[in-house]
PDB file of C-alpha atoms in Angstrom:
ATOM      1  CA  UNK W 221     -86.895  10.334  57.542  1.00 66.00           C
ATOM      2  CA  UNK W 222     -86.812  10.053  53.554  1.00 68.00           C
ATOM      3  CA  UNK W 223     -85.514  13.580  53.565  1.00 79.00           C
ATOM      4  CA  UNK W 224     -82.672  12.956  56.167  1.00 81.00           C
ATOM      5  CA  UNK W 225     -81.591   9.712  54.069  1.00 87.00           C
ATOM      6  CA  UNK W 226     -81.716  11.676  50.926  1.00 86.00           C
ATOM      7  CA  UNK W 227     -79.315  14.425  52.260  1.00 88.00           C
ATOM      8  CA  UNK W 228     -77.350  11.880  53.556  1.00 89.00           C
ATOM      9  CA  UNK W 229     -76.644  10.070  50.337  1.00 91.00           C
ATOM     10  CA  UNK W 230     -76.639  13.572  48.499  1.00 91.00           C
ATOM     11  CA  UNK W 231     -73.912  15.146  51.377  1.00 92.00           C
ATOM     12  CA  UNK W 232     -72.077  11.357  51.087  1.00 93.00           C
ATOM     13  CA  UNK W 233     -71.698  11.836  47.221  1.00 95.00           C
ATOM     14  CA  UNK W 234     -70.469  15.347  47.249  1.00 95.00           C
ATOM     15  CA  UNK W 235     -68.093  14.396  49.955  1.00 95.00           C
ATOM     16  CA  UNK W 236     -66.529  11.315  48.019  1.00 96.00           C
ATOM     17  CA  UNK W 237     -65.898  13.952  44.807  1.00 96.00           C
ATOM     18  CA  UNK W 238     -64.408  16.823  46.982  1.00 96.00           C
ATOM     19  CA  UNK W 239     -62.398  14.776  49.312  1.00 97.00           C
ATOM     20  CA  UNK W 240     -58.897  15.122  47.026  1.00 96.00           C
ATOM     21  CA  UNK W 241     -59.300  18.643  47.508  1.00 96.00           C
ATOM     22  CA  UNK W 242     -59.634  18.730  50.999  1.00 96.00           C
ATOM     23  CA  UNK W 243     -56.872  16.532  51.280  1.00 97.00           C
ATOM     24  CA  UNK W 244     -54.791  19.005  49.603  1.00 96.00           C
ATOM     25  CA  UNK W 245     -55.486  21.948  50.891  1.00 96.00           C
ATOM     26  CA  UNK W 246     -55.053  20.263  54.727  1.00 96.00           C
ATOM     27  CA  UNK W 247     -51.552  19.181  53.543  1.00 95.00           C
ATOM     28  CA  UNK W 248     -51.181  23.353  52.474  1.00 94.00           C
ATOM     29  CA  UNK W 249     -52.557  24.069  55.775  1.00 94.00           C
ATOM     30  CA  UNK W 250     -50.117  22.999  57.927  1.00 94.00           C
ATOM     31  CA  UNK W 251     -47.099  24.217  55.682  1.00 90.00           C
ATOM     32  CA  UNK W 252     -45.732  20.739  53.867  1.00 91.00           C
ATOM     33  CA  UNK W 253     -44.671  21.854  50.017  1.00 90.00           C
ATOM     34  CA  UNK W 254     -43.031  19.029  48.835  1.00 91.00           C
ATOM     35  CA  UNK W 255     -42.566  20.502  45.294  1.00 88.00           C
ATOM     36  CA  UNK W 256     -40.397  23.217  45.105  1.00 87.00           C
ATOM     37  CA  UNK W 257     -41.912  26.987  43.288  1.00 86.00           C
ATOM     38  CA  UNK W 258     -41.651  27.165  39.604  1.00 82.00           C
ATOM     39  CA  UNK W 259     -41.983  29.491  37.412  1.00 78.00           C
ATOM     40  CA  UNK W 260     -45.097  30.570  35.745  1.00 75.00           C
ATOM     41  CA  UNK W 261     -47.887  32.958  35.012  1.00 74.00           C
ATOM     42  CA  UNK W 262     -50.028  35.034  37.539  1.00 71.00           C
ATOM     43  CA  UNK W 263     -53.768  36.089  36.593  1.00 71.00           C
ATOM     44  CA  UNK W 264     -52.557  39.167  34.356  1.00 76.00           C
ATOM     45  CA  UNK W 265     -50.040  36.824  32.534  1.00 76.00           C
ATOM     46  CA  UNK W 266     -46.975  38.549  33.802  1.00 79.00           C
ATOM     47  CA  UNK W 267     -44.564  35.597  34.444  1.00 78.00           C
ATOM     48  CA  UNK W 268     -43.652  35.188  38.537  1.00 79.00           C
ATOM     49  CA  UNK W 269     -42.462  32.121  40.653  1.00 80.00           C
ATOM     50  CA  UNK W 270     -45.502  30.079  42.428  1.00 84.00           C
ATOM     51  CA  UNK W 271     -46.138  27.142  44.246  1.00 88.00           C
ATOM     52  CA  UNK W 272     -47.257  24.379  42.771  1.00 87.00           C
ATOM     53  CA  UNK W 273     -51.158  24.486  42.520  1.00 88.00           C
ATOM     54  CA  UNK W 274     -54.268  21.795  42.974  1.00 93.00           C
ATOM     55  CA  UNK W 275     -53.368  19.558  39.973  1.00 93.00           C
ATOM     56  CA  UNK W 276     -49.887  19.200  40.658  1.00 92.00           C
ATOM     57  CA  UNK W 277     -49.923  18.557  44.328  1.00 94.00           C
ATOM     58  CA  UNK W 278     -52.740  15.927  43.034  1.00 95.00           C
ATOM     59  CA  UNK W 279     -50.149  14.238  40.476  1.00 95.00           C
ATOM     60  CA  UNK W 280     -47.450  14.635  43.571  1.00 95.00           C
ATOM     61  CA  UNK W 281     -49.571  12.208  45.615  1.00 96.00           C
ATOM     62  CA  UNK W 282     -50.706  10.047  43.094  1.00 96.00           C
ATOM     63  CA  UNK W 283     -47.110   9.276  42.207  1.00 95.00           C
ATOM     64  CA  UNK W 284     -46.635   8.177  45.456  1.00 95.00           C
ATOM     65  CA  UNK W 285     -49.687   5.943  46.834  1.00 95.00           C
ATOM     66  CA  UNK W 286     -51.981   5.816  43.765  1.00 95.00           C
ATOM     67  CA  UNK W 287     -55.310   7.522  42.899  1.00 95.00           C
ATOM     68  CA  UNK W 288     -56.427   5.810  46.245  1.00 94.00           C
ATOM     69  CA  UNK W 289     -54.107   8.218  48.235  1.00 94.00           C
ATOM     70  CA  UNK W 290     -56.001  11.079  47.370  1.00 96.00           C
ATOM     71  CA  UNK W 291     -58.862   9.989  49.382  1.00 96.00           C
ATOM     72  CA  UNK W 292     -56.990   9.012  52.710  1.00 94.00           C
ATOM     73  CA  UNK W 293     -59.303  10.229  55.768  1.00 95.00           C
ATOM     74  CA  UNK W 294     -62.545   9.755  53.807  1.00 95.00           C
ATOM     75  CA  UNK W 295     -64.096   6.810  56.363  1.00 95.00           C
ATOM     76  CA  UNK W 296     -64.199   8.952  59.405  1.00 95.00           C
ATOM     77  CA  UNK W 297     -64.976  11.943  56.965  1.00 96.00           C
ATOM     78  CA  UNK W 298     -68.170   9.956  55.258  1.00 95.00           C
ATOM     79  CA  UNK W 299     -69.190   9.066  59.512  1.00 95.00           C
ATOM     80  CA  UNK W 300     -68.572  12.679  60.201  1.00 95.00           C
ATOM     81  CA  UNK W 301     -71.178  14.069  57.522  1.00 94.00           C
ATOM     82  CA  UNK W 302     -73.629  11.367  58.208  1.00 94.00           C
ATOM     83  CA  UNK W 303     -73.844  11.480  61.639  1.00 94.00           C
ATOM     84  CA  UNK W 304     -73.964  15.458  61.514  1.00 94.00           C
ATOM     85  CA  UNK W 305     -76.890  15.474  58.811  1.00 92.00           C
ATOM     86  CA  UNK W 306     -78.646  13.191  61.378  1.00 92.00           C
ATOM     87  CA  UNK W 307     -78.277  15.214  64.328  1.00 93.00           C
ATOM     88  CA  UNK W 308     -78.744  18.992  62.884  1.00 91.00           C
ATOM     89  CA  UNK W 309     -81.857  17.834  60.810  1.00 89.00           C
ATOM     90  CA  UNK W 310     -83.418  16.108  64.224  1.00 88.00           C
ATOM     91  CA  UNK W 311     -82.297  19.515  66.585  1.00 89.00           C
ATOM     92  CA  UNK W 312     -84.076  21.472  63.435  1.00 84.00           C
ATOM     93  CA  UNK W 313     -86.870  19.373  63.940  1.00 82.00           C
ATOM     94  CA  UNK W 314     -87.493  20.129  67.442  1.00 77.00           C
ATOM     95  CA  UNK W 315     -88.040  24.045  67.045  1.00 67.00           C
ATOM     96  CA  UNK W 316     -89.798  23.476  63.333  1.00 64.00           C
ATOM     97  CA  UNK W 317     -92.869  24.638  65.038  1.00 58.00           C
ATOM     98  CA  UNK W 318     -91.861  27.934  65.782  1.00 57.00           C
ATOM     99  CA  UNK W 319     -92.543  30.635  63.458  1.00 56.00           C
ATOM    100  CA  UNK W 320     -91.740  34.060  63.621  1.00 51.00           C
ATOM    101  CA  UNK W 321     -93.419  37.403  61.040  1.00 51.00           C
ATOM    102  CA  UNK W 322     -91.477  38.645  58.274  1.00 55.00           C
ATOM    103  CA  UNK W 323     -88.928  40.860  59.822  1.00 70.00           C
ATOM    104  CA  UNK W 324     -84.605  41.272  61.282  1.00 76.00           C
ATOM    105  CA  UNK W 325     -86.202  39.845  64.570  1.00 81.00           C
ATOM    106  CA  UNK W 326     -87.366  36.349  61.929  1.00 84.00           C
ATOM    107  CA  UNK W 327     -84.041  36.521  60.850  1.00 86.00           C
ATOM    108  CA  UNK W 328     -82.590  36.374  64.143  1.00 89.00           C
ATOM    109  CA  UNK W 329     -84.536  33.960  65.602  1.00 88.00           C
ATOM    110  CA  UNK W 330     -83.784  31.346  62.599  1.00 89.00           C
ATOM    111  CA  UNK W 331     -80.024  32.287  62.274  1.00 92.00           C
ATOM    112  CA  UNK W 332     -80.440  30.963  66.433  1.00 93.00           C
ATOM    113  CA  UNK W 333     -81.802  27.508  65.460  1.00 92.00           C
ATOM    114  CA  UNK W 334     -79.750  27.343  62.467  1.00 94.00           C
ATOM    115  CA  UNK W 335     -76.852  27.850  64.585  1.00 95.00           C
ATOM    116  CA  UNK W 336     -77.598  25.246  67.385  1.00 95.00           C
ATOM    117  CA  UNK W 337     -78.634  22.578  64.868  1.00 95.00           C
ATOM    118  CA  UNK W 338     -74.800  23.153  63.738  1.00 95.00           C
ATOM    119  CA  UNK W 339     -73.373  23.622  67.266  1.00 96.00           C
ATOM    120  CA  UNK W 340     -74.673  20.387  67.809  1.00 96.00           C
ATOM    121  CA  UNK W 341     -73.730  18.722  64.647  1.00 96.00           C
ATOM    122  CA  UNK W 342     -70.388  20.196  64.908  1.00 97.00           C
ATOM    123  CA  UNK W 343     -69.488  18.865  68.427  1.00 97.00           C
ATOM    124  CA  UNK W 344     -71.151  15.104  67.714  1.00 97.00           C
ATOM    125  CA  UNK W 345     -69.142  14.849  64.250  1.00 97.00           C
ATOM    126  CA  UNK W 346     -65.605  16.284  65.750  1.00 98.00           C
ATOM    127  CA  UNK W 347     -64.106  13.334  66.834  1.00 97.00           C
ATOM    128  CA  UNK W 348     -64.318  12.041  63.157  1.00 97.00           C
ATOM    129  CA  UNK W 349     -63.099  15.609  61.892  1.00 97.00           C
ATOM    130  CA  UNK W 350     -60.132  14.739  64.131  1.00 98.00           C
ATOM    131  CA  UNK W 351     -59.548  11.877  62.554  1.00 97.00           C
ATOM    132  CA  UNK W 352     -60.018  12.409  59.108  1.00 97.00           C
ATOM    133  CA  UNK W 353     -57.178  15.107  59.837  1.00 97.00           C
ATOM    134  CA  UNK W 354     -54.503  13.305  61.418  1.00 97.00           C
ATOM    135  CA  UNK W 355     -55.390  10.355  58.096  1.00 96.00           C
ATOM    136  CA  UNK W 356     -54.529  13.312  55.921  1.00 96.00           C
ATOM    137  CA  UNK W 357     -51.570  14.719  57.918  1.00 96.00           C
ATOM    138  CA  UNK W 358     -49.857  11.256  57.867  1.00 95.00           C
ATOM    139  CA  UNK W 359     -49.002  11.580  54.274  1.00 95.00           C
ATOM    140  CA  UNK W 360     -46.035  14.491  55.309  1.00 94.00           C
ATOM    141  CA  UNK W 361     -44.403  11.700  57.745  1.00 93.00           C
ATOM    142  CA  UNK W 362     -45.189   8.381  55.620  1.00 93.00           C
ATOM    143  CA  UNK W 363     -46.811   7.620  59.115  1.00 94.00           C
ATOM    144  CA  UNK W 364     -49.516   4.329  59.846  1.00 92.00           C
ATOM    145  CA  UNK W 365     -50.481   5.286  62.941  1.00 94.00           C
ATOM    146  CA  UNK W 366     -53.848   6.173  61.962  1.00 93.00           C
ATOM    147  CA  UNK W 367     -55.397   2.966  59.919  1.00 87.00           C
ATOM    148  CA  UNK W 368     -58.691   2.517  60.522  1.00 87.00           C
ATOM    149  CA  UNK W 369     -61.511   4.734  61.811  1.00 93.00           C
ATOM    150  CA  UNK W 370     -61.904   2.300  65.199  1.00 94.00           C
ATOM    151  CA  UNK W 371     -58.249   1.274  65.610  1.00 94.00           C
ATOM    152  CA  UNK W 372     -57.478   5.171  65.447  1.00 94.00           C
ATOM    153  CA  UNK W 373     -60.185   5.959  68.192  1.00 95.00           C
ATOM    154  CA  UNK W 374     -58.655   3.704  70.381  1.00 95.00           C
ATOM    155  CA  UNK W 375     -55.113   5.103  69.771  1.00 95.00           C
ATOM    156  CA  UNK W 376     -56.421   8.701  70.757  1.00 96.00           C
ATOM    157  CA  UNK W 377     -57.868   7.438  73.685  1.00 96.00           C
ATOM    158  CA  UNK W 378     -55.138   5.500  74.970  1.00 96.00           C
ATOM    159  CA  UNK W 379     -52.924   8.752  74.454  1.00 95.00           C
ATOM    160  CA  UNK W 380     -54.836  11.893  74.683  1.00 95.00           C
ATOM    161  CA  UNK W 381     -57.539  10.537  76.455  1.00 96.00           C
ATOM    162  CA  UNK W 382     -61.356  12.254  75.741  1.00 96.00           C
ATOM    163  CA  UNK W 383     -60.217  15.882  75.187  1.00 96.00           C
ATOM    164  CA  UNK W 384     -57.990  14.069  71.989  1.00 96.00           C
ATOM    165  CA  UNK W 385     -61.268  13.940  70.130  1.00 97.00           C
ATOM    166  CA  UNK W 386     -62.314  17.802  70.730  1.00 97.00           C
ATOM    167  CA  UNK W 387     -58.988  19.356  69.763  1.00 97.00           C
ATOM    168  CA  UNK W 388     -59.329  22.276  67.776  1.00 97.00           C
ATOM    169  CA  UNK W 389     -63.329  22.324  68.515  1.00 98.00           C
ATOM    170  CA  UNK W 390     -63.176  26.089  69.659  1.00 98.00           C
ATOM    171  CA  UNK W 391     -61.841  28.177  67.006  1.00 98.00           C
ATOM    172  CA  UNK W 392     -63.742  26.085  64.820  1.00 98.00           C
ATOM    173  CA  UNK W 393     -67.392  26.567  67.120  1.00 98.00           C
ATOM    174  CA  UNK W 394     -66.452  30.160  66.615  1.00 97.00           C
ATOM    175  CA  UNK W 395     -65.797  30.253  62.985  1.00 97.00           C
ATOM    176  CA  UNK W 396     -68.964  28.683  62.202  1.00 97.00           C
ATOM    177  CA  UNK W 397     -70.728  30.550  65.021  1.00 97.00           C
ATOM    178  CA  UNK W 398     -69.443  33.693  62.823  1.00 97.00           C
ATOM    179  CA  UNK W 399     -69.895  32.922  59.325  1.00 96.00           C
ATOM    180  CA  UNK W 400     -73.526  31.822  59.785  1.00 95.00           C
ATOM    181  CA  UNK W 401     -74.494  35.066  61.470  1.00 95.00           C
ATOM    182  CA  UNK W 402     -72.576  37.085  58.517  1.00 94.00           C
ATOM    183  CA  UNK W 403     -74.067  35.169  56.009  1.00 92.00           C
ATOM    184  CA  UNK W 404     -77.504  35.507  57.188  1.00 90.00           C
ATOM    185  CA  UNK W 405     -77.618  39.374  58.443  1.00 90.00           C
ATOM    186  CA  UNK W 406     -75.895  40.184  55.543  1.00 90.00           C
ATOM    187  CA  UNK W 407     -78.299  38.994  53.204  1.00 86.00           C
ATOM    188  CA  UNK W 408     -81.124  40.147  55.140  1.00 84.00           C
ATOM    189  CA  UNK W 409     -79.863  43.725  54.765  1.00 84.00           C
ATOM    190  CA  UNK W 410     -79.021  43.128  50.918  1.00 82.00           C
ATOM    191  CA  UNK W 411     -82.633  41.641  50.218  1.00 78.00           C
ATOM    192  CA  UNK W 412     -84.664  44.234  52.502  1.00 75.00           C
ATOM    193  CA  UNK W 413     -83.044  47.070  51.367  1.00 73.00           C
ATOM    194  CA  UNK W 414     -81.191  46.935  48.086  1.00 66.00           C
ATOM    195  CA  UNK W 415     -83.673  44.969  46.361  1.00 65.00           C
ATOM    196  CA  UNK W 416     -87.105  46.099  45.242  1.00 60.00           C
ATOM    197  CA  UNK W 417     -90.337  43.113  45.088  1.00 60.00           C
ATOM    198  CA  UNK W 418     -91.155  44.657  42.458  1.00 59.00           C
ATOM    199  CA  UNK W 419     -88.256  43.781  40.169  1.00 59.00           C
ATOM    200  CA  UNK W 420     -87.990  40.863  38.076  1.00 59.00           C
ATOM    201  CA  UNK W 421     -86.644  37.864  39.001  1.00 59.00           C
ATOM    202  CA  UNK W 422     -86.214  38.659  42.797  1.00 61.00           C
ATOM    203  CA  UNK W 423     -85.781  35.055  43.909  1.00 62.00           C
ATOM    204  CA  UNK W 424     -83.007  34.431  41.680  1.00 68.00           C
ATOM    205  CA  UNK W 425     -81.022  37.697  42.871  1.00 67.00           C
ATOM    206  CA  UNK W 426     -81.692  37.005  46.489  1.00 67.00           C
ATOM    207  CA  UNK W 427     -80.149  33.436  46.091  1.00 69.00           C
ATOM    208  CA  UNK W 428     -77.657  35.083  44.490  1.00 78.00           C
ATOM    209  CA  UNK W 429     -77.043  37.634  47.513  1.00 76.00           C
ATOM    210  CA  UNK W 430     -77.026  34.652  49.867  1.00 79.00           C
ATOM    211  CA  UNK W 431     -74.558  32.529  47.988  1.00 83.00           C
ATOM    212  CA  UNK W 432     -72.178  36.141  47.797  1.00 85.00           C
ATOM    213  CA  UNK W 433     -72.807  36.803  51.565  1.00 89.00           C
ATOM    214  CA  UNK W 434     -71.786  33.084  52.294  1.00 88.00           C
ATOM    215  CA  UNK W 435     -68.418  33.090  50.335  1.00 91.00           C
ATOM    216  CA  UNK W 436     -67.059  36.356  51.735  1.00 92.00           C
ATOM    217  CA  UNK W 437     -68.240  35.172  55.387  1.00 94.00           C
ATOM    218  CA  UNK W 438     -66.233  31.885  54.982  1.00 93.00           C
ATOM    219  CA  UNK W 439     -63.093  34.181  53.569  1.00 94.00           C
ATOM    220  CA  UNK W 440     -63.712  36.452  56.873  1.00 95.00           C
ATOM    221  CA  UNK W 441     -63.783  33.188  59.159  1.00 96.00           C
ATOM    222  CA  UNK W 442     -60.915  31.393  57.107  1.00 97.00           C
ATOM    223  CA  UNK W 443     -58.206  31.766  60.109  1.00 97.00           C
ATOM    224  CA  UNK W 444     -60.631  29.991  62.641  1.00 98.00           C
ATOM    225  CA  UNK W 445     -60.829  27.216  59.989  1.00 97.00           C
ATOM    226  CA  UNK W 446     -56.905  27.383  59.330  1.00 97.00           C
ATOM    227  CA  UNK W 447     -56.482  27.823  63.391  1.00 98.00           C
ATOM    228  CA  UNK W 448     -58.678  24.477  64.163  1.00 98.00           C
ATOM    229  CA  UNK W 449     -57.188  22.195  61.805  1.00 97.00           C
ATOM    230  CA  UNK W 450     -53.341  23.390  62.807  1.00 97.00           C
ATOM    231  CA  UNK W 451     -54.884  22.281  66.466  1.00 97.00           C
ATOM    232  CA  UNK W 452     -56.698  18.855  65.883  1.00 97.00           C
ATOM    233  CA  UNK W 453     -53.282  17.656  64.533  1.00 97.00           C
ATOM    234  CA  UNK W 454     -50.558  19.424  66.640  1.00 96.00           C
ATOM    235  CA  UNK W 455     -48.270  17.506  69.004  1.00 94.00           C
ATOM    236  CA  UNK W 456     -50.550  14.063  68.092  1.00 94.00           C
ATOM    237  CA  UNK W 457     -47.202  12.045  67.239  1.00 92.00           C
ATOM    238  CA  UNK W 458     -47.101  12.950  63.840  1.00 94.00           C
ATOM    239  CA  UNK W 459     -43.865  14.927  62.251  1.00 92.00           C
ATOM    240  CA  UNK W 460     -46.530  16.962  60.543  1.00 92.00           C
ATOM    241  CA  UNK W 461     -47.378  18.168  63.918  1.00 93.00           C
ATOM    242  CA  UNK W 462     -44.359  18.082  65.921  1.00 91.00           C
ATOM    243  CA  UNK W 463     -40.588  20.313  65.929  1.00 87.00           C
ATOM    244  CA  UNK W 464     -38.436  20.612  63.544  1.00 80.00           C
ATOM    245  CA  UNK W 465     -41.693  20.762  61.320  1.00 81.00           C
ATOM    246  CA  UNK W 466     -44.035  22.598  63.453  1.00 86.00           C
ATOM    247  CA  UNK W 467     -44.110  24.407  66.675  1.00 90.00           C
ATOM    248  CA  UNK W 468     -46.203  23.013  69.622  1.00 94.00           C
ATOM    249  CA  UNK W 469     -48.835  25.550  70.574  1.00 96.00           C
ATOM    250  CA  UNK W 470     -50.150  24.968  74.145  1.00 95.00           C
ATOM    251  CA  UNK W 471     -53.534  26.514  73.538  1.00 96.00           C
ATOM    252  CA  UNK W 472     -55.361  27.834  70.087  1.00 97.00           C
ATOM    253  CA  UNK W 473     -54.613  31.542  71.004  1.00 97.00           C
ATOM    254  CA  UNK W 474     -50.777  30.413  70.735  1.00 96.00           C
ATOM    255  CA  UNK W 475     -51.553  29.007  67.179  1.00 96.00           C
ATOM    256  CA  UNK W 476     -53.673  31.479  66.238  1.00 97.00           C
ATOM    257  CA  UNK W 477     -50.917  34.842  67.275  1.00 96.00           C
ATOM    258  CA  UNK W 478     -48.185  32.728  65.854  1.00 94.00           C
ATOM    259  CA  UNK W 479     -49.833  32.385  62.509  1.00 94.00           C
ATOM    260  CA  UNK W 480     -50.628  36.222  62.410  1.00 94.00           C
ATOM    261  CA  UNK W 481     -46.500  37.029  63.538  1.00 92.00           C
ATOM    262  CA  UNK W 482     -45.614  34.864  60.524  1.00 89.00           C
ATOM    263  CA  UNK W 483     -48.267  36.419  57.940  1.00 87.00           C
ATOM    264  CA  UNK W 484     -49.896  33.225  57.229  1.00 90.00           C
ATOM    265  CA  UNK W 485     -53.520  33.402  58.371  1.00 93.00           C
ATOM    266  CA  UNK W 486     -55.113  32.421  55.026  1.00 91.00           C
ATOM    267  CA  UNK W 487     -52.517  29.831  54.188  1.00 92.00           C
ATOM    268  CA  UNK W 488     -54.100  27.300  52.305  1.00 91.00           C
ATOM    269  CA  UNK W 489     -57.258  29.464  51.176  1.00 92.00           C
ATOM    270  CA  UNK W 490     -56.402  28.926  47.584  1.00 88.00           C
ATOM    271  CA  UNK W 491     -54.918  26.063  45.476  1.00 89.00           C
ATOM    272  CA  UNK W 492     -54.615  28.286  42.280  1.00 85.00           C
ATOM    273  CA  UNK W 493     -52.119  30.675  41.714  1.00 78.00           C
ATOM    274  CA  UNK W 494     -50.202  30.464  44.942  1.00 84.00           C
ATOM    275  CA  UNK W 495     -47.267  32.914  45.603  1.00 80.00           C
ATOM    276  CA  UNK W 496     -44.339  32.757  47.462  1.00 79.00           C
ATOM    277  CA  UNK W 497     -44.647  33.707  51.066  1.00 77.00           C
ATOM    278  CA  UNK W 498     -43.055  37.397  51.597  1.00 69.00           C
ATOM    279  CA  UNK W 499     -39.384  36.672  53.460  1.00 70.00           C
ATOM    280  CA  UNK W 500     -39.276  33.102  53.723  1.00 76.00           C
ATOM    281  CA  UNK W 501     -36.747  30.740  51.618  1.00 76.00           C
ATOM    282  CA  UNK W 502     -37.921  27.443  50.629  1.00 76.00           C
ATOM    283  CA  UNK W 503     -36.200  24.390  52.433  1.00 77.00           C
ATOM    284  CA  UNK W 504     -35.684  20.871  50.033  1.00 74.00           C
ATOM    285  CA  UNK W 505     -35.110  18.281  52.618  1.00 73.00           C
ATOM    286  CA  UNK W 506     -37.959  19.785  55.104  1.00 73.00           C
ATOM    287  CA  UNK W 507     -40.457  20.080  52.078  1.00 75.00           C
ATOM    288  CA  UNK W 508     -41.325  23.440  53.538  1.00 77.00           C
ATOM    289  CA  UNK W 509     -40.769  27.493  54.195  1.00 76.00           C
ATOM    290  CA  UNK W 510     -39.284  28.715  56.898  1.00 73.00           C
TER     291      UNK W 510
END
């Protein structure tokens, strides 16, 4: 119990300092640019238009509701990680007395109870991930209809009805389905047979493998992430998910084929040096490309 209420506090703090850049890169996510591109300097210095990055989208919002507006969506975010810790560390807890030998088949069998423990997690906390969206989203329409993490349940209900709380849940159950087993076999392979016991400091490298593996699994898995949050908010009464400003996708297929047609699966993967999208003019008074 000590341990679950020290994540919980840990996983509270680290949410609280990260939520601005969430917020930001959900507003990327579903396309609103409300500063137009300027010119500047890519990695190798050469001098090319891009959009406007982390810290300027941050000063963008700040000028407009305050430091406090960068951290729209955090209640139902903070109930989201809180109830998840909770529920993955008790589902861990059940199968804790399983152990397996040192071998892939070990691997396997703790990748499977890693990966229900977030299953689980995932579904509980969704409702709040839905809501923590549509907070964020309401910034593009200077929208209230999301105040509140109870008066907000009760407007989904009253308009989407139960299924309002799970949309988007698929492509993100399979993104973190996928990622977790990439991670984990991938490491495994690095750690059994690229590294040597023998060598010196073995711990540290094979930390080192795992945090590798885990950062080019989430950029494999990005588009399930982009796919999910494009779904939790779209056609929920918001302009930032409705026509002119966004198509209405009737399933996450729809979303996920249009995004590929338009070349902008990993939209939103990176607040730093952001280029222009390839063929698309930038539109003032819609604060976005098209």
């Amino acid at each position: 119990m000590a341990d679950t209420c020290g994540q919980v506090l840990l996983g509270s703090g680290l949410t609280v300092l990260s939520h601005p850049l969430m917020y930001i890169k959900v507003l990327v996510q579903v396309g609103h640019e409300p500063l137009p591109p300027t010119l500047g300097r890519n990695i190798f210095g050469r001098q090319v238009y891009q959009l406007p990055g982390l810290f300027a989208y941050a000063k963008h919002i700040t000028k407009i509701d305050g430091v406090s507006g960068l951290f729209n969506g955090l209640a139902p975010r903070l109930c989201a990680g809180t109830v998840g810790t909770i529920v993955h560390s008790r589902v861990l807890q059940v199968n804790a007395k399983l152990r397996y030998p040192e071998s892939l088949q070990k691997v396997v069998n703790e990748t499977t109870k890693e990966m229900v423990a977030r299953s689980c997690a995932t579904i509980v906390t969704h409702p709040f991930h839905v809501l923590t969206l549509r907070c964020m989203v309401q910034f593009i329409g200077r929208e209230t209809k999301y105040c509140g993490v109870f008066d907000s349940i009760v407007t989904i209900y009253r308009e989407e009805g139960i299924l309002g709380f799970f949309a988007g849940l698929i492509p993100r159950l399979v993104g973190d389905v996928l990622s977790l087993w990439i991670c984990n076999l991938l490491a495994h392979l690095i750690n059994a047979y690229a590294l040597d016991d023998s060598m010196s400091h073995t711990g540290e490298i094979k930390n080192c493998s795992q945090a590798v593996t885990g950062f080019l699994a989430s950029m494999v898995t990005y588009p399930f992430v982009l796919v999910s949050n494009l779904m939790a908010v779209n056609n929920c009464g918001l302009a930032g998910g409705l026509p002119p400003y966004a198509s209405v996708y009737p399933t996450w297929i729809d979303c996920w084929r249009h995004l590929s047609r338009e070349g902008n699966m990993s939209r939103g993967n990176s607040l730093f040096f952001r280029k222009l999208p390839a063929g698309k003019t930038y539109v003032m008074d819609q604060k976005r490309f098209f």
